mmCIF file of N, CA and C in Angstrom:
data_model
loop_
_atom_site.group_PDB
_atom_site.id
_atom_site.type_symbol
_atom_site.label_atom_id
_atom_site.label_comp_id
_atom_site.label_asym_id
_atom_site.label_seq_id
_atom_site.Cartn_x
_atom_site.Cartn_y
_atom_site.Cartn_z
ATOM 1 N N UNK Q 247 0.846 -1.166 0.000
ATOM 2 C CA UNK Q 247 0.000 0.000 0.000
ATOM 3 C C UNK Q 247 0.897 1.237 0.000
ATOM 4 N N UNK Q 248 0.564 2.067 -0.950
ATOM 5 C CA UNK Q 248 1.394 3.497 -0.973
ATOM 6 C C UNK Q 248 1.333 4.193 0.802
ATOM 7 N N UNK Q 249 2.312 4.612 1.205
ATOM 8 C CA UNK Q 249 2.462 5.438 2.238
ATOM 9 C C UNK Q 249 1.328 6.269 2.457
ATOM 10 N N UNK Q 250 1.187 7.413 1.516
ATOM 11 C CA UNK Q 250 0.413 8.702 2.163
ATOM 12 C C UNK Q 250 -1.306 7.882 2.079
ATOM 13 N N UNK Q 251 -1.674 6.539 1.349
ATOM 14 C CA UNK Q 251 -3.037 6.077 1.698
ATOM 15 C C UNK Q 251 -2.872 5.276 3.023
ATOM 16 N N UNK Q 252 -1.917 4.916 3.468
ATOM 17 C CA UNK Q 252 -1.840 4.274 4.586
ATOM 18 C C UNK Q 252 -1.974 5.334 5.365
ATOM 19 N N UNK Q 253 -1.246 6.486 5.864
ATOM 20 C CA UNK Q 253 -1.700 7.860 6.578
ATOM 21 C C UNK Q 253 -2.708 7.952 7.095
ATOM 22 N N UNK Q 254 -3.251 8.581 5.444
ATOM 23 C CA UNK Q 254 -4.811 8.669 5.285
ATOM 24 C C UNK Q 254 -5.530 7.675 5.809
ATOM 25 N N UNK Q 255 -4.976 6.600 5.769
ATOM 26 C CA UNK Q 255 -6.402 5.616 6.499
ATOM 27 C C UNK Q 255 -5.911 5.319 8.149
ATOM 28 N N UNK Q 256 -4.710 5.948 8.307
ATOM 29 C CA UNK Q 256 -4.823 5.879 10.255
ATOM 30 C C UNK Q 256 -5.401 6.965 10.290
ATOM 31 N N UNK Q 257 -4.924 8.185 9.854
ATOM 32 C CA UNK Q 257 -5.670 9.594 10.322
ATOM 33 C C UNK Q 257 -7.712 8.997 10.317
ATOM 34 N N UNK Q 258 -7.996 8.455 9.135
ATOM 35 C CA UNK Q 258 -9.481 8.180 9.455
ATOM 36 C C UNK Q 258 -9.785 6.896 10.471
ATOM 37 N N UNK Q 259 -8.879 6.220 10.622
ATOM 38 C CA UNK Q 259 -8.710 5.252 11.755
ATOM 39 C C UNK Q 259 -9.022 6.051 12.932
ATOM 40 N N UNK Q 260 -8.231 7.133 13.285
ATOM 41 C CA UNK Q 260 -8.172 7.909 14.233
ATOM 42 C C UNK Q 260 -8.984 8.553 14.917
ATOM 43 N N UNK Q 261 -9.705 9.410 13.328
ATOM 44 C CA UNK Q 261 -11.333 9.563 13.886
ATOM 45 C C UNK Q 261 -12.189 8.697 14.296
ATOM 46 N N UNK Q 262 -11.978 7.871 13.364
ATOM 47 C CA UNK Q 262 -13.259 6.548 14.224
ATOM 48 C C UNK Q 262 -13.108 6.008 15.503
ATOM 49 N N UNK Q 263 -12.014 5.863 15.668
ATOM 50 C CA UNK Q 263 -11.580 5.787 17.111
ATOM 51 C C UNK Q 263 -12.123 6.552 18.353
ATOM 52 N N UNK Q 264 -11.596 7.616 18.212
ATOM 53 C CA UNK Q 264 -12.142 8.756 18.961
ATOM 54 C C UNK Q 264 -14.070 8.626 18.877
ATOM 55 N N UNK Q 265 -14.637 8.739 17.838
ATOM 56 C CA UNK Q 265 -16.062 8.859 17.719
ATOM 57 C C UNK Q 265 -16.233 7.840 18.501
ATOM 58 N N UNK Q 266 -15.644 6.618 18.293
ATOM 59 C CA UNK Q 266 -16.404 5.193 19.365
ATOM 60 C C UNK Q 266 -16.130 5.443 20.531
ATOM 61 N N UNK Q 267 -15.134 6.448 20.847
ATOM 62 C CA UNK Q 267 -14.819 6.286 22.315
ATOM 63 C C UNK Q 267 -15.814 7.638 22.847
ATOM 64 N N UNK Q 268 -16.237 8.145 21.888
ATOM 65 C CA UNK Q 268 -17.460 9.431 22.512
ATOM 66 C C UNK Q 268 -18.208 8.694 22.963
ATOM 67 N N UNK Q 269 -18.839 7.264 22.416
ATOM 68 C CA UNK Q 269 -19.721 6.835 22.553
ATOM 69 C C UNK Q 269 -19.938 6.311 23.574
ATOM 70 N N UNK Q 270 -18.866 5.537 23.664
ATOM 71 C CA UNK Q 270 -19.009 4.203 24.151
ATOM 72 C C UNK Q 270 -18.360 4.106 25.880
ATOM 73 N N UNK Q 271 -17.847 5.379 25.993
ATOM 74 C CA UNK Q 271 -16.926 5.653 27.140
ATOM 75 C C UNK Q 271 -18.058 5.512 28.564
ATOM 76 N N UNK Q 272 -18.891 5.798 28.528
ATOM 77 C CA UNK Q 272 -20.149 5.871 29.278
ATOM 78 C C UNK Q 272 -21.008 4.813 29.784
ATOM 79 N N UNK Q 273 -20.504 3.568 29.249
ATOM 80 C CA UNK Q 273 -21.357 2.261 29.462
ATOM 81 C C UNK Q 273 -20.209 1.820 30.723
ATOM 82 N N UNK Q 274 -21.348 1.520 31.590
ATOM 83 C CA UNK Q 274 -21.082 0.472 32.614
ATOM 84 C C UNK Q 274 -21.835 -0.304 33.379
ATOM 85 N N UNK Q 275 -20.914 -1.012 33.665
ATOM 86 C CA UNK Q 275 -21.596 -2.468 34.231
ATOM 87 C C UNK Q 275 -21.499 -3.148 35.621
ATOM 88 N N UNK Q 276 -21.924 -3.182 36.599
ATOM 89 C CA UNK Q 276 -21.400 -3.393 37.763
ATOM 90 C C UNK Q 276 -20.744 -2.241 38.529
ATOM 91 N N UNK Q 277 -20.842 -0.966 38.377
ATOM 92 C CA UNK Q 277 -20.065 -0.090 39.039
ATOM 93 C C UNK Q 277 -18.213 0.093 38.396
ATOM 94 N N UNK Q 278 -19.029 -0.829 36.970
ATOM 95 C CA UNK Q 278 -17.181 -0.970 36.677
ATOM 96 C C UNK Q 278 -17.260 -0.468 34.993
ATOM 97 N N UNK Q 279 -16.816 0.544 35.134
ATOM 98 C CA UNK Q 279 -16.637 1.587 33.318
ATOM 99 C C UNK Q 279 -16.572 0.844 32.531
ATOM 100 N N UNK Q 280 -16.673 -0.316 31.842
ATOM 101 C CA UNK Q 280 -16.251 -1.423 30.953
ATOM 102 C C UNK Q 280 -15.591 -0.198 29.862
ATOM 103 N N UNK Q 281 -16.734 0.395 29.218
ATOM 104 C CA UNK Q 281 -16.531 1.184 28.062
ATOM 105 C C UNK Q 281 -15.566 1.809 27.996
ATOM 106 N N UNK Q 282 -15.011 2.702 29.514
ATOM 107 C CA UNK Q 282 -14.144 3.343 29.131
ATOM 108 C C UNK Q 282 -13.039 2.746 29.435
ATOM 109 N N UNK Q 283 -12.649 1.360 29.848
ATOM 110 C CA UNK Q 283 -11.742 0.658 29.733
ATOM 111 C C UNK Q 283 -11.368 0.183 28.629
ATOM 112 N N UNK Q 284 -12.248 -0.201 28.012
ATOM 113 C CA UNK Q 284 -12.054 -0.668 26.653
ATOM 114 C C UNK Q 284 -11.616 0.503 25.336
ATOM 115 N N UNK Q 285 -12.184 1.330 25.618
ATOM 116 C CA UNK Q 285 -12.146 2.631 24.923
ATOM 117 C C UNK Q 285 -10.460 3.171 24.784
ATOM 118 N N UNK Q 286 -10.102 2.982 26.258
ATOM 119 C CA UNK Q 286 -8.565 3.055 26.483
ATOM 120 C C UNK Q 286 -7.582 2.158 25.934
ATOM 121 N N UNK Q 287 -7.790 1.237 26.400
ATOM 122 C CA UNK Q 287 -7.065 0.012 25.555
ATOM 123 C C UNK Q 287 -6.845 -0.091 24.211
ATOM 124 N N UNK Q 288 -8.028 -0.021 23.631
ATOM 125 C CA UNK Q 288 -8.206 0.396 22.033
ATOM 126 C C UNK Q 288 -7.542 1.389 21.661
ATOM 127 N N UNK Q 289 -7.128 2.277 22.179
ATOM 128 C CA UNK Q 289 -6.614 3.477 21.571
ATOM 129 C C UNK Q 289 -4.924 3.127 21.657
ATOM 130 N N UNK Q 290 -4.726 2.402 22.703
ATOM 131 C CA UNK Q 290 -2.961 2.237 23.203
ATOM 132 C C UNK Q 290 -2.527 1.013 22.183
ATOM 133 N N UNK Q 291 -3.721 0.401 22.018
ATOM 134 C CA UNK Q 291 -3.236 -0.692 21.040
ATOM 135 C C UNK Q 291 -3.178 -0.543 19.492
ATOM 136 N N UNK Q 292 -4.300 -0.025 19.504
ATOM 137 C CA UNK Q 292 -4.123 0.646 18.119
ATOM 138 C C UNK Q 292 -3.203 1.706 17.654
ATOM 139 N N UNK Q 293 -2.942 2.524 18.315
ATOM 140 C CA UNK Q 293 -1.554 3.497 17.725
ATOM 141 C C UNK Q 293 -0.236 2.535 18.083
ATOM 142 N N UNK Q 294 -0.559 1.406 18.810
ATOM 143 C CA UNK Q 294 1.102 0.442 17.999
ATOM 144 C C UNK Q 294 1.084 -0.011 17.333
ATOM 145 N N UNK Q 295 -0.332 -0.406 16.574
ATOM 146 C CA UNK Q 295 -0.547 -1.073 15.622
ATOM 147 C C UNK Q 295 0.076 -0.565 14.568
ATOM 148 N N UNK Q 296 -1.151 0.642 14.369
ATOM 149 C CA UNK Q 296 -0.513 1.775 13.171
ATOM 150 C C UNK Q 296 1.179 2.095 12.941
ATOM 151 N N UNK Q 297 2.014 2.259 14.460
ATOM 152 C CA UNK Q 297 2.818 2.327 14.471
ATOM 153 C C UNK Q 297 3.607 1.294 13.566
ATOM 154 N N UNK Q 298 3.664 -0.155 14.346
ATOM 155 C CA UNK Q 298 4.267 -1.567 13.413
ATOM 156 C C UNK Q 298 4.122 -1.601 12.220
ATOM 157 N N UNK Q 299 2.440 -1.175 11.613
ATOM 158 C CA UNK Q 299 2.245 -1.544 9.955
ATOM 159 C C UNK Q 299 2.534 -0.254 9.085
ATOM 160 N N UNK Q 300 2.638 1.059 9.352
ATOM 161 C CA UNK Q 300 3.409 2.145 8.915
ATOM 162 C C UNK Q 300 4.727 2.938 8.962
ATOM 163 N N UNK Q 301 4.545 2.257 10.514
ATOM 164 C CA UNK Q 301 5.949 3.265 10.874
ATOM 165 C C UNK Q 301 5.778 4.110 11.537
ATOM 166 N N UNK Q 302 6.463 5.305 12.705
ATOM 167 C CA UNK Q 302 6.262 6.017 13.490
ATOM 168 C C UNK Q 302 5.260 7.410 12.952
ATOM 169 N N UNK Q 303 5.395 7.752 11.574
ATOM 170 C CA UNK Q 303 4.371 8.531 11.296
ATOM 171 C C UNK Q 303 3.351 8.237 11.247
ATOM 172 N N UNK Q 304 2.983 6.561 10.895
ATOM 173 C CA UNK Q 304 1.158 6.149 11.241
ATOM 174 C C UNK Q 304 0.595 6.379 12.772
ATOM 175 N N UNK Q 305 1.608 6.319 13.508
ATOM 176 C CA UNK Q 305 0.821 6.208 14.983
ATOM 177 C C UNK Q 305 0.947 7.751 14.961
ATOM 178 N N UNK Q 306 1.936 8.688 14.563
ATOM 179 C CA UNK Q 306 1.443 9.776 15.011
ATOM 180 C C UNK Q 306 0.283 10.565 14.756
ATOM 181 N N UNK Q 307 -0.103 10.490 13.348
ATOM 182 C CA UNK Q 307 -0.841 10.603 12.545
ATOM 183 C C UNK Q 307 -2.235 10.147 12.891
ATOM 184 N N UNK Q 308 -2.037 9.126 13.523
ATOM 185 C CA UNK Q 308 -4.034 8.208 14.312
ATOM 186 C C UNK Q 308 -3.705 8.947 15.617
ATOM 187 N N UNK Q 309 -2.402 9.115 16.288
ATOM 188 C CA UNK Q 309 -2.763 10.212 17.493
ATOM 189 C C UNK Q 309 -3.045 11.822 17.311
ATOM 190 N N UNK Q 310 -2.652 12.341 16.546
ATOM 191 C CA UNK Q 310 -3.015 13.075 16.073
ATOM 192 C C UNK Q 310 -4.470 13.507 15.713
ATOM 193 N N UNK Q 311 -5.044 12.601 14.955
ATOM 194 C CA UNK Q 311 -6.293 12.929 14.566
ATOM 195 C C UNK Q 311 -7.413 12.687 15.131
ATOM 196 N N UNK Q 312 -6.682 11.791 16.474
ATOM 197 C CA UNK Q 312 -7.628 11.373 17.582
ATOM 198 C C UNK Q 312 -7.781 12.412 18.510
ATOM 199 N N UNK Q 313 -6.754 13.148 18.914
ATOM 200 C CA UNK Q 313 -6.909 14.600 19.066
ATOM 201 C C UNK Q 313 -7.446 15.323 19.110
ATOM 202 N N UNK Q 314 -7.309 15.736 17.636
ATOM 203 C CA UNK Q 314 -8.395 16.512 17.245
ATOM 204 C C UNK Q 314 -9.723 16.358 17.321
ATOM 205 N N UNK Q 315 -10.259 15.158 17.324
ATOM 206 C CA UNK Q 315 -11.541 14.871 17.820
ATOM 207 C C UNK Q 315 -11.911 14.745 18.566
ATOM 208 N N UNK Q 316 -11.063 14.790 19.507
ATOM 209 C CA UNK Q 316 -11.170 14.381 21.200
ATOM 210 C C UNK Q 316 -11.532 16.301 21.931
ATOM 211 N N UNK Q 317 -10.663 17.145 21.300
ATOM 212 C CA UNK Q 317 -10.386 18.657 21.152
ATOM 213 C C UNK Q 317 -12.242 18.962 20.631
ATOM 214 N N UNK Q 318 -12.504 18.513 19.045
ATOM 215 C CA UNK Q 318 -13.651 19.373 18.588
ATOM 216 C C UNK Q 318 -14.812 18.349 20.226
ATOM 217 N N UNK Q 319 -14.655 17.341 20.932
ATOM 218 C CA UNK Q 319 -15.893 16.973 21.005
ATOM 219 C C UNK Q 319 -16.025 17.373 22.424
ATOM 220 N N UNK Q 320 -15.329 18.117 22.771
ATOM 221 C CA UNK Q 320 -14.660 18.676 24.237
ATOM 222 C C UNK Q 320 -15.503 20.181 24.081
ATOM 223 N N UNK Q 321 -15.819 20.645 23.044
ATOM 224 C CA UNK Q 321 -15.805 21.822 22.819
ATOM 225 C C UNK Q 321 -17.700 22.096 23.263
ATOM 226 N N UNK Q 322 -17.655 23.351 23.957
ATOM 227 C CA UNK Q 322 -19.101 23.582 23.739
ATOM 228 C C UNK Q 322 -19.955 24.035 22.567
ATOM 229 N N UNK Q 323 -21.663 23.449 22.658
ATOM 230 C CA UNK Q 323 -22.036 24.122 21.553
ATOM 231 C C UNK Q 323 -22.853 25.330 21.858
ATOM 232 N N UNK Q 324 -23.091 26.042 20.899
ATOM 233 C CA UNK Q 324 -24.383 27.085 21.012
ATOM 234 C C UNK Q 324 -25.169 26.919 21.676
ATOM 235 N N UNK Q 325 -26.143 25.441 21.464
ATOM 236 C CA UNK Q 325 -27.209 25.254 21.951
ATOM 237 C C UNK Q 325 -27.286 24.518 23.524
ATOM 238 N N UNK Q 326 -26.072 24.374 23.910
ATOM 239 C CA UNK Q 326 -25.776 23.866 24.895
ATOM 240 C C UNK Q 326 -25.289 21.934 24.983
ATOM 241 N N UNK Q 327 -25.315 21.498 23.954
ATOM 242 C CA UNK Q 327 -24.889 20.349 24.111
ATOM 243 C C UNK Q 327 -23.389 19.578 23.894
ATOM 244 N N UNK Q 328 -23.049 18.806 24.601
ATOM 245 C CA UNK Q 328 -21.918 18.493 24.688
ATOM 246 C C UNK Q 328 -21.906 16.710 24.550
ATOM 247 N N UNK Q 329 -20.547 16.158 24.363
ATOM 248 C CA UNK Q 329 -20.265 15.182 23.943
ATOM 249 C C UNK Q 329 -19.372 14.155 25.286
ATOM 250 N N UNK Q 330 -18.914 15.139 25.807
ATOM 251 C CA UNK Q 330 -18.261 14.753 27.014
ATOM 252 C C UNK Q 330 -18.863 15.403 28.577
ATOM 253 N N UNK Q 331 -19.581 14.740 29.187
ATOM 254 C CA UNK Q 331 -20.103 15.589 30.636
ATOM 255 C C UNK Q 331 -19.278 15.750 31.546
ATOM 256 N N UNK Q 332 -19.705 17.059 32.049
ATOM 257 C CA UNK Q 332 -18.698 17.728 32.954
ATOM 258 C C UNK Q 332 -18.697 16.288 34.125
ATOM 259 N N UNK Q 333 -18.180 14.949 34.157
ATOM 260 C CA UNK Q 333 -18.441 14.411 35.399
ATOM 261 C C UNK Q 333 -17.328 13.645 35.423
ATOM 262 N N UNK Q 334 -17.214 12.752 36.965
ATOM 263 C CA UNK Q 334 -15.903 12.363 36.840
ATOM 264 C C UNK Q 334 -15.578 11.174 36.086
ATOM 265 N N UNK Q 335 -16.702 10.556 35.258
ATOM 266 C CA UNK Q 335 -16.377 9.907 34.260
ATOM 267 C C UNK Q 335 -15.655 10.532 32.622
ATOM 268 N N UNK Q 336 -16.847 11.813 32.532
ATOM 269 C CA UNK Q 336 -15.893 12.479 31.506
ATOM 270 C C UNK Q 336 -14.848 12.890 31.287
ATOM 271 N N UNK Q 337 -14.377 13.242 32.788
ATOM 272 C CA UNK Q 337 -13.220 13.859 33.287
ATOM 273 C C UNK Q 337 -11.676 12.569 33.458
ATOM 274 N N UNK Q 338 -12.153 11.520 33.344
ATOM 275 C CA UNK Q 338 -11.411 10.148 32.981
ATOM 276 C C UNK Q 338 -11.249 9.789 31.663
ATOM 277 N N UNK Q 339 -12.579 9.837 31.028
ATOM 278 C CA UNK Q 339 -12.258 9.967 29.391
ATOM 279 C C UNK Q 339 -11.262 10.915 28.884
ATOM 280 N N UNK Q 340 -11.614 11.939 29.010
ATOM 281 C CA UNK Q 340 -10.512 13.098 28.468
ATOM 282 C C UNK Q 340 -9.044 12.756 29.283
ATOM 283 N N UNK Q 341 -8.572 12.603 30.205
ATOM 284 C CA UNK Q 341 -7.429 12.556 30.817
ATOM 285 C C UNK Q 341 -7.167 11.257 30.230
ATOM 286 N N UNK Q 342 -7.769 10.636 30.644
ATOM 287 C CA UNK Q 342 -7.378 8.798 30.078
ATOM 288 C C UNK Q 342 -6.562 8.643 28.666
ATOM 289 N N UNK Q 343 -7.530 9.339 27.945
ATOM 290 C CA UNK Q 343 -7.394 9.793 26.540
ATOM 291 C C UNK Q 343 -6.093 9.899 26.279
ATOM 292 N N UNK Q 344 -5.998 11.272 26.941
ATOM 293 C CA UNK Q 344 -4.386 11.672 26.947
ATOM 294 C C UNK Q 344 -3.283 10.794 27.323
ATOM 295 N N UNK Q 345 -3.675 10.002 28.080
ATOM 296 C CA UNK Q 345 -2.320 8.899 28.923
ATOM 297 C C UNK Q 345 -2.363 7.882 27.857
ATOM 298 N N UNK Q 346 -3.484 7.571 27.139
ATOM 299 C CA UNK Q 346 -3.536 6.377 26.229
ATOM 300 C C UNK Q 346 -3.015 7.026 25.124
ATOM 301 N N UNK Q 347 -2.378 8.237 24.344
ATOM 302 C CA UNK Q 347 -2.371 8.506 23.178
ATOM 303 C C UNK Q 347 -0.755 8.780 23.848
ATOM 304 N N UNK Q 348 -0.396 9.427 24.771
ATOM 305 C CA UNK Q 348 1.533 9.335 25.401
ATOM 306 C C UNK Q 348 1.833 8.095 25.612
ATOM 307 N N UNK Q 349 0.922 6.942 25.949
ATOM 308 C CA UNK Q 349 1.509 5.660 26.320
ATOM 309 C C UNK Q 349 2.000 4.871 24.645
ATOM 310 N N UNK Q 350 0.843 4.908 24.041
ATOM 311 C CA UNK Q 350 0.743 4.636 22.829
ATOM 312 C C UNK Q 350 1.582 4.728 21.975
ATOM 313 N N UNK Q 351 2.385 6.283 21.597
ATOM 314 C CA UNK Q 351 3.422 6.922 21.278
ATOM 315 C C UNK Q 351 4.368 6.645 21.722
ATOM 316 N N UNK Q 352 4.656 6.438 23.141
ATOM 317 C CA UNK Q 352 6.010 6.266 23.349
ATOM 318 C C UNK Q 352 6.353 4.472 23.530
ATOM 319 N N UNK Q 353 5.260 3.550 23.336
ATOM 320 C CA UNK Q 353 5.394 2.082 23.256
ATOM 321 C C UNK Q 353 5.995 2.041 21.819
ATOM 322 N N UNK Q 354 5.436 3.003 21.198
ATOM 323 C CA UNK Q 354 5.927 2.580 19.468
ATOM 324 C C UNK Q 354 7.255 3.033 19.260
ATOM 325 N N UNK Q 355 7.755 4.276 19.833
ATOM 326 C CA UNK Q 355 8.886 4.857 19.780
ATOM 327 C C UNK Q 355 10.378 3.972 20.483
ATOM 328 N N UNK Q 356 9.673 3.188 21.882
ATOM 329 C CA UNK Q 356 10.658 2.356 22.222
ATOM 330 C C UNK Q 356 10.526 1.388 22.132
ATOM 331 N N UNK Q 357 9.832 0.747 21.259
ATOM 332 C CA UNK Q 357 9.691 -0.466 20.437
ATOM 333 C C UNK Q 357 10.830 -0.666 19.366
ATOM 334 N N UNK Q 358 10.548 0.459 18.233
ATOM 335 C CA UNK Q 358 11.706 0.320 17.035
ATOM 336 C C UNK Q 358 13.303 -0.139 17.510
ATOM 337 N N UNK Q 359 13.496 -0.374 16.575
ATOM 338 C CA UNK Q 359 14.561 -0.696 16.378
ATOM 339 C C UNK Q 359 14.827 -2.389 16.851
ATOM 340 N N UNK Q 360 14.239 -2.933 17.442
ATOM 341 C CA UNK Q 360 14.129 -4.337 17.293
ATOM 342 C C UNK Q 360 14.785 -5.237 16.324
ATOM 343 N N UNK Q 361 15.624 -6.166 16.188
ATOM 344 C CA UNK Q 361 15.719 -7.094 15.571
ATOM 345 C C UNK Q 361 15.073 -8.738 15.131
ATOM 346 N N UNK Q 362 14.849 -8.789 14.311
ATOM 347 C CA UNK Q 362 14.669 -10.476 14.132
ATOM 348 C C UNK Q 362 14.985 -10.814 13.083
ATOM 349 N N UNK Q 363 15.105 -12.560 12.139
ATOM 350 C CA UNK Q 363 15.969 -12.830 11.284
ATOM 351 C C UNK Q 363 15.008 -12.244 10.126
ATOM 352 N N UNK Q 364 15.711 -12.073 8.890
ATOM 353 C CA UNK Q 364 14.791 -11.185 7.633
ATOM 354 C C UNK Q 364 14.771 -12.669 6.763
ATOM 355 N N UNK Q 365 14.553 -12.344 5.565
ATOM 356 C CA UNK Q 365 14.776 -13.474 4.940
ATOM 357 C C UNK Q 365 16.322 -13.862 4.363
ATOM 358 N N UNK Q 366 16.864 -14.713 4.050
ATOM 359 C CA UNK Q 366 18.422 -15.416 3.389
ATOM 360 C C UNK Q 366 19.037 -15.059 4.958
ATOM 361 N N UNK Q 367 18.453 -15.493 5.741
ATOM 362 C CA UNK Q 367 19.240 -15.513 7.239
ATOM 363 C C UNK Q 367 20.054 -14.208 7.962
ATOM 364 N N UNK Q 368 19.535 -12.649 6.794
ATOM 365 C CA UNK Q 368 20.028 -11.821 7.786
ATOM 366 C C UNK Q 368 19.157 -10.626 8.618
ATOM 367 N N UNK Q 369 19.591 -10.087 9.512
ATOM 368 C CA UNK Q 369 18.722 -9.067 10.266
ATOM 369 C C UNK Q 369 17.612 -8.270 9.942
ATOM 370 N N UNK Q 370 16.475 -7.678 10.005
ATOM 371 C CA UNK Q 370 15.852 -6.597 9.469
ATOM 372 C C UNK Q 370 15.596 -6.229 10.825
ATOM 373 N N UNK Q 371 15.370 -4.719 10.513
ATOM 374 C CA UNK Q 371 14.606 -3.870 11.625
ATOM 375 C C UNK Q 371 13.435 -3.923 11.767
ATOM 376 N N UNK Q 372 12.668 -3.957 12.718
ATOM 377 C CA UNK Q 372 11.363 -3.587 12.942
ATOM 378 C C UNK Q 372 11.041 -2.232 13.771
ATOM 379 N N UNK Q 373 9.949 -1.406 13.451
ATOM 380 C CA UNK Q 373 9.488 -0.332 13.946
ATOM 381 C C UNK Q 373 10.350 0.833 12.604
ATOM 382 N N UNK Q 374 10.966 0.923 11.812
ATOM 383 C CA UNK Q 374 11.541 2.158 11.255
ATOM 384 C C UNK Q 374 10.380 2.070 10.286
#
C-alpha cells in the first residue's frame, strides 16, 4: 500500500476511534466503566498497531487525529450540548485519553529498532 493512503487511512482510523470512544466511554456495568476501559485500551493498542504496519508517522498521525476529535468533542455548543459531561467519568475519558495517546506513542517509539531474522538468514529492523 502506498504510504500517504496508509496515513490517510490511520488519520481516518483515528477519527473513528475517537467517535467510538465518545460513545461508548459511558457504558457500565457493575459499578465498573467497561466502556471506558475498553475505549482506552483500544486506543494504546491501536496506535502500535498503526505504528508496526506504517511506521512512526502512522501512529502519530491516528494520534493526532484522535486529538483533534477528542479537542472538537470537548468543545461547547451554542445550543448547549456536549459530547463529554462535565463528570468524573468524563473527566477520565478526556485525561485517560491523553495517557492512552503518550503511552501509545512512546510504546511505538521504544519499540523500534528491534531485531529479528529477515529473509536469506540476515537481520531486518522492525518499527523504522
Amino acid at each position: 500500500m502506498p504510504r500517504p493512503l496508509a496515513l490517510a487511512l490511520a488519520a481516518l482510523l483515528g477519527v473513528a476511534l475517537c467517535v467510538a470512544g465518545l460513545v461508548v466511554h459511558r457504558h457500565v456495568d457493575a459499578s465498573i466503566p467497561w466502556g471506558l476501559v475498553l475505549t482506552l485500551a483500544t486506543v494504546v493498542v491501536t496506535i502500535r498497531a498503526a505504528g508496526y504496519a506504517v511506521g512512526k508517522a502512522g501512529a502519530y498521525v491516528l494520534a493526532g487525529a484522535y486529538a483533534v476529535v477528542l479537542f472538537l468533542g470537548t468543545s461547547s455548543r451554542p445550543e448547549g450540548d456536549y459530547l463529554v459531561a462535565a463528570d468524573t467519568l468524563g473527566y477520565a475519558f478526556l485525561l485517560g485519553s491523553l495517557a492512552a495517546l503518550v503511552v501509545g506513542i512512546v510504546w511505538t517509539t521504544r519499540g523500534a529498532g528491534h531485531t529479528v531474522p529477515g529473509p536469506a538468514g540476515g537481520p531486518r529492523t522492525l518499527g523504522s
